[in-house]
Structure formats: C-alpha cells, structure tokens
mmCIF file of C-alpha atoms in Angstrom:
data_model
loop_
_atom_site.group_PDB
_atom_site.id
_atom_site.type_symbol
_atom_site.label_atom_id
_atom_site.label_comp_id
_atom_site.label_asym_id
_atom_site.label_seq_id
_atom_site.Cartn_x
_atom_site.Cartn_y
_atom_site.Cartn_z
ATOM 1 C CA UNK A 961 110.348 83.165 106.187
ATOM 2 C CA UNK A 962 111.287 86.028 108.212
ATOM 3 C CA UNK A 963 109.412 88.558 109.831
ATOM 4 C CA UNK A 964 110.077 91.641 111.287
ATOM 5 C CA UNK A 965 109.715 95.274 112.099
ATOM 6 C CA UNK A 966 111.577 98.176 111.435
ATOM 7 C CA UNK A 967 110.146 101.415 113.120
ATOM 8 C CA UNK A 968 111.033 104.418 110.751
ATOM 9 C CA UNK A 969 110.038 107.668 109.724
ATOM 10 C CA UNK A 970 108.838 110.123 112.951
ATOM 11 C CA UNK A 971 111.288 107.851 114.766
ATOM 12 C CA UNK A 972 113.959 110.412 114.245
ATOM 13 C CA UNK A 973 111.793 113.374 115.691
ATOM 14 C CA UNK A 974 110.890 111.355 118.953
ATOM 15 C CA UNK A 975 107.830 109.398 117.944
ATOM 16 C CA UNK A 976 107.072 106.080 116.825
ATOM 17 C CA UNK A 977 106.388 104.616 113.881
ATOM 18 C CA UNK A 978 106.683 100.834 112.376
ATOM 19 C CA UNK A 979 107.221 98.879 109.028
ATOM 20 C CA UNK A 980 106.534 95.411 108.641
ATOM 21 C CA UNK A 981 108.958 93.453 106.342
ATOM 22 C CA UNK A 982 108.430 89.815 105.645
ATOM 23 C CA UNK A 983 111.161 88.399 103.748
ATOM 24 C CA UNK A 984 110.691 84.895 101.840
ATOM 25 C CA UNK A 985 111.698 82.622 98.760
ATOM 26 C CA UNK A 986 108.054 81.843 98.281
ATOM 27 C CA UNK A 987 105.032 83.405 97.852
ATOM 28 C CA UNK A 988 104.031 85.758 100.871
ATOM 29 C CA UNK A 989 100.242 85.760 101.186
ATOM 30 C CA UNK A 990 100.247 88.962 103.659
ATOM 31 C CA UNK A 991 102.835 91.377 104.205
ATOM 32 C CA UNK A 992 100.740 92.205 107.443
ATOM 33 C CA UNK A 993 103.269 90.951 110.949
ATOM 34 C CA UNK A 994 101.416 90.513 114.032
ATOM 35 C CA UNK A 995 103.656 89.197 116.014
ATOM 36 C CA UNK A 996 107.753 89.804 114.485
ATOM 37 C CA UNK A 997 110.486 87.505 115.091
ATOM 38 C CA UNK A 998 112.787 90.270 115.395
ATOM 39 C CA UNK A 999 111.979 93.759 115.966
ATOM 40 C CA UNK A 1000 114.857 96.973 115.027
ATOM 41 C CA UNK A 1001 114.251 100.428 116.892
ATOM 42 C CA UNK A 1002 115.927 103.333 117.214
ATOM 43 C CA UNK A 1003 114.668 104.557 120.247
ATOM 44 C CA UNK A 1004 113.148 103.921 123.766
ATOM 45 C CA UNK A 1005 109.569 105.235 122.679
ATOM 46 C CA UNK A 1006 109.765 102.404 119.779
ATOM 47 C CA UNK A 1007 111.372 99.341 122.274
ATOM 48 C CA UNK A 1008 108.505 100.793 124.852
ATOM 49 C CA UNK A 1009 105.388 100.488 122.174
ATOM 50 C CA UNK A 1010 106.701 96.930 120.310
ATOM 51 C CA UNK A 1011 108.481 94.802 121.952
ATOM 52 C CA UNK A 1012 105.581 93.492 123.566
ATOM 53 C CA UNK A 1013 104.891 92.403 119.967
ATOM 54 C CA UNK A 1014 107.945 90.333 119.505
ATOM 55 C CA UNK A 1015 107.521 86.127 119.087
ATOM 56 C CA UNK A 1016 108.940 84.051 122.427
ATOM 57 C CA UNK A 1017 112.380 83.611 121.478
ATOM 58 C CA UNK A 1018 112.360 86.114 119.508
ATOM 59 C CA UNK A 1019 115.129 89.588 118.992
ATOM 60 C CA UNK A 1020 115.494 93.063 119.417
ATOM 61 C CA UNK A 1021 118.075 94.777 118.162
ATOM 62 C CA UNK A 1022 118.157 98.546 119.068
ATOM 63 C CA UNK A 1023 120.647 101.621 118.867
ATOM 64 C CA UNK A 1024 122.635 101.055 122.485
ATOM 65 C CA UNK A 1025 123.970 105.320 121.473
ATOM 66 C CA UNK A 1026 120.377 106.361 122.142
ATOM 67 C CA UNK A 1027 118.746 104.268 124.850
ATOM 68 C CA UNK A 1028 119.386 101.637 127.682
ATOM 69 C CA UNK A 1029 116.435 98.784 127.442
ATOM 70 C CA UNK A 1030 115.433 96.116 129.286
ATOM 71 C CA UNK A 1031 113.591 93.515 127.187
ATOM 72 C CA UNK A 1032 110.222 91.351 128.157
ATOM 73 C CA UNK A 1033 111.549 88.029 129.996
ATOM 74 C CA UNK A 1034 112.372 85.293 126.871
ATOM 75 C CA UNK A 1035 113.605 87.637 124.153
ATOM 76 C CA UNK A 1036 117.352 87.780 122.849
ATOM 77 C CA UNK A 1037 118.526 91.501 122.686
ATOM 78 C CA UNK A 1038 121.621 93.061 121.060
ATOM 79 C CA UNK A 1039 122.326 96.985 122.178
ATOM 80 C CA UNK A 1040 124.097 97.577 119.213
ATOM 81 C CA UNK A 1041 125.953 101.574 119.322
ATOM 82 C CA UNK A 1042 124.539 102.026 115.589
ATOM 83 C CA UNK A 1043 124.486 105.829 115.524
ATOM 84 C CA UNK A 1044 128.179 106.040 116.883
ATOM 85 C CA UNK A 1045 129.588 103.624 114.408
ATOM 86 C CA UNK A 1046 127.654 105.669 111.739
ATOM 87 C CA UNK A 1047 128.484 108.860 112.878
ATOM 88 C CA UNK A 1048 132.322 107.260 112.801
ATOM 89 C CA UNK A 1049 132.118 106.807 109.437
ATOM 90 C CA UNK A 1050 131.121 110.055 108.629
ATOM 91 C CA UNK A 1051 127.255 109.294 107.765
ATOM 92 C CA UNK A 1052 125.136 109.839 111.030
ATOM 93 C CA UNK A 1053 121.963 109.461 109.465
ATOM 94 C CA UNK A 1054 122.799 105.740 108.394
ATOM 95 C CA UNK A 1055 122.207 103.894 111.761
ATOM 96 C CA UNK A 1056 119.560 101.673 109.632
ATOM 97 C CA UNK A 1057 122.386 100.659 107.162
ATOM 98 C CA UNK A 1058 124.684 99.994 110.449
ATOM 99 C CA UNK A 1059 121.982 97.699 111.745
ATOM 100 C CA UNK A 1060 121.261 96.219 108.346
ATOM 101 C CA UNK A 1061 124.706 94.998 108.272
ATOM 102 C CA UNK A 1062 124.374 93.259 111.517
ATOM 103 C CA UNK A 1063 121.117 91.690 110.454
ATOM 104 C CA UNK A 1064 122.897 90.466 107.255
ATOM 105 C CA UNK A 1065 125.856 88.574 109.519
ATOM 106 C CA UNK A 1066 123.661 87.022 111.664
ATOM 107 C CA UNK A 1067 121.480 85.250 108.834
ATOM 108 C CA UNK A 1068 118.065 85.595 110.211
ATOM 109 C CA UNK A 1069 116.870 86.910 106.663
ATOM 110 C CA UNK A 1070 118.662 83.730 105.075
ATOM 111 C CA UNK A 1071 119.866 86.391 101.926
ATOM 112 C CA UNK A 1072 123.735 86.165 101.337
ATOM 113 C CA UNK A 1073 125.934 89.510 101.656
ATOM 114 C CA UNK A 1074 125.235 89.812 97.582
ATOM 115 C CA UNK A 1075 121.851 90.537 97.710
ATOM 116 C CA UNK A 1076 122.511 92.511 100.895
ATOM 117 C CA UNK A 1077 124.706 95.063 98.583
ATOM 118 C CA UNK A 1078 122.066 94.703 95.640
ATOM 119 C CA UNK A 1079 119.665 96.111 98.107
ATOM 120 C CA UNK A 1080 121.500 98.945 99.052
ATOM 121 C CA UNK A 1081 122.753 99.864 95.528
ATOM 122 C CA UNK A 1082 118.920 99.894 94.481
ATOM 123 C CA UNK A 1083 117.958 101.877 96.949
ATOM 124 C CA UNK A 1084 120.645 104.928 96.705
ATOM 125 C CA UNK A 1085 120.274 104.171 92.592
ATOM 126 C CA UNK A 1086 119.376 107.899 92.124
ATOM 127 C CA UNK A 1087 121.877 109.003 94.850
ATOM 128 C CA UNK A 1088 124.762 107.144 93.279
ATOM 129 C CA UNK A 1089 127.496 108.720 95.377
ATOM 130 C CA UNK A 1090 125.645 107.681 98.511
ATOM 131 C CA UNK A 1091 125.929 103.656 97.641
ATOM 132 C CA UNK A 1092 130.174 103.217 98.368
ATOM 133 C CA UNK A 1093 129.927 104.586 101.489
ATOM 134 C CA UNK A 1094 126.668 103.030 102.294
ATOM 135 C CA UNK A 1095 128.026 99.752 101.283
ATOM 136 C CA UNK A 1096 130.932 100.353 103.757
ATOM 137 C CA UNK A 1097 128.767 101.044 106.520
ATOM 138 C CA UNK A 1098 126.519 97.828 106.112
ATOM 139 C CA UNK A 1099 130.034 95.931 106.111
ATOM 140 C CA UNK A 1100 130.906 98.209 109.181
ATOM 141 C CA UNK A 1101 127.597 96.667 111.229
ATOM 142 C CA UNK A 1102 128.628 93.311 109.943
ATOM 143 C CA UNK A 1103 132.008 93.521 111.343
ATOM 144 C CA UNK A 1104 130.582 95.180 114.697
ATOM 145 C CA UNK A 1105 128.270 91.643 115.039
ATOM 146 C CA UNK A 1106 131.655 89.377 113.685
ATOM 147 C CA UNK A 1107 133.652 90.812 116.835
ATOM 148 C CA UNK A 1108 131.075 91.615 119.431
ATOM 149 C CA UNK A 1109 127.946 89.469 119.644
ATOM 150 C CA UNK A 1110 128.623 85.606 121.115
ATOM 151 C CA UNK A 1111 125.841 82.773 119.683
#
C-alpha cells in the first residue's frame, strides 16, 4: 500500500495545503495518512510544514526550480527541477504531471506506466487537447528519474 501526500491548491499562491493519497490493490479502510511514506511539495513553506510528517526511511520529492531543502536526518530526498522541465515543454503549470512521471519510474505506487496514462487521460477527459502533451510530460519526469536519480 502506498501512502503519501501531495500538497496542492494555495500551494501555487505561497501557502500550504496537503492531499492525502493512499494507493492499494485492496480494500483501504481510511484514506486518512498520518504519517506518509513519501511526501511531494512544491515549495519551501510545504517541505517546512510536512516533512516532519514523513515515515523513517521515508521520501521527499520536491521542485529543486523553486527551493533548496534540507531534509530531517533518515529521509531519502530527490530535488527534482519539475517547473523547468515543464516550463521546457511548453506547459508551466504541469510540475505535478513532471513529478508524477518520476513517481511512476521509481515504482513506489506499484501501478505500471498503463495505468499511469489511464490516469492522466481521465483526468484531462473534458480537456481532451490537454492529455498528449500531458502524457509527454509524465514520460518527460520519467526520463528525468531514468537518467538522473542513482538507487
């Protein structure tokens, strides 16, 4: 089962904000995540207010274009220059979909690339010109994590 939280939402003004997203092949009791195993912000205010929260062991992956961080002793970290490689691509407000695709490559969520695109074709469904290029931006974070993060 994986757990984690994604801050959205006032994020992009400055504040902080947080969803919890548990992700399993069984029944989930509570969607409710004390304590993530990874944790995804966008900015320092975010990293500052939750990484606290984040299991021993755990990760944080944030957007390396926005902020410098340095993580609680015994968590993993990945800066990962989301915004830029969005921005790149010609979609700045897609950093999520950047770090979504580095998620997907390094397997935490156990889901295959398939379900990965199924995801993101769902959710631009209404906005069907939005889901190609969204696609090529969650293969864009993949390929950032293939060439630049070291297990």
């Amino acid at each position: 089962m994986f757990h984690g939280i994604l801050p959205i939402g006032p994020e992009q003004r400055g504040g902080t904000s947080s969803c919890a997203v548990v992700l399993s092949g069984e029944t989930i009791g509570s969607p409710a995540v004390a304590r993530p195993e990874v944790l995804i912000a966008f900015n320092k205010p975010s990293l500052d207010q939750f990484a606290g929260n984040v299991i021993p062991g755990g990760l944080i992956i944030y957007d390396s274009t926005s902020t410098q961080f340095n993580p609680p002793e015994g968590l993993k970290t990945i800066p990962v220059p989301a915004m830029k490689i969005a921005k790149s691509m010609g979609v700045k407000r897609a950093a999520n979909t950047v770090v979504l695709g580095v998620l997907m490559e390094l397997g935490y969520t156990q889901l295959d690339a398939t379900a990965f695109a199924q995801a993101v074709k769902h959710t631009f469904a209404l906005k069907p010109k939005l889901v190609d290029i969204n696609l090529k931006i969650l293969e864009a974070g993949a390929k950032w994590a293939r060439e630049n993060i070291k297990e």
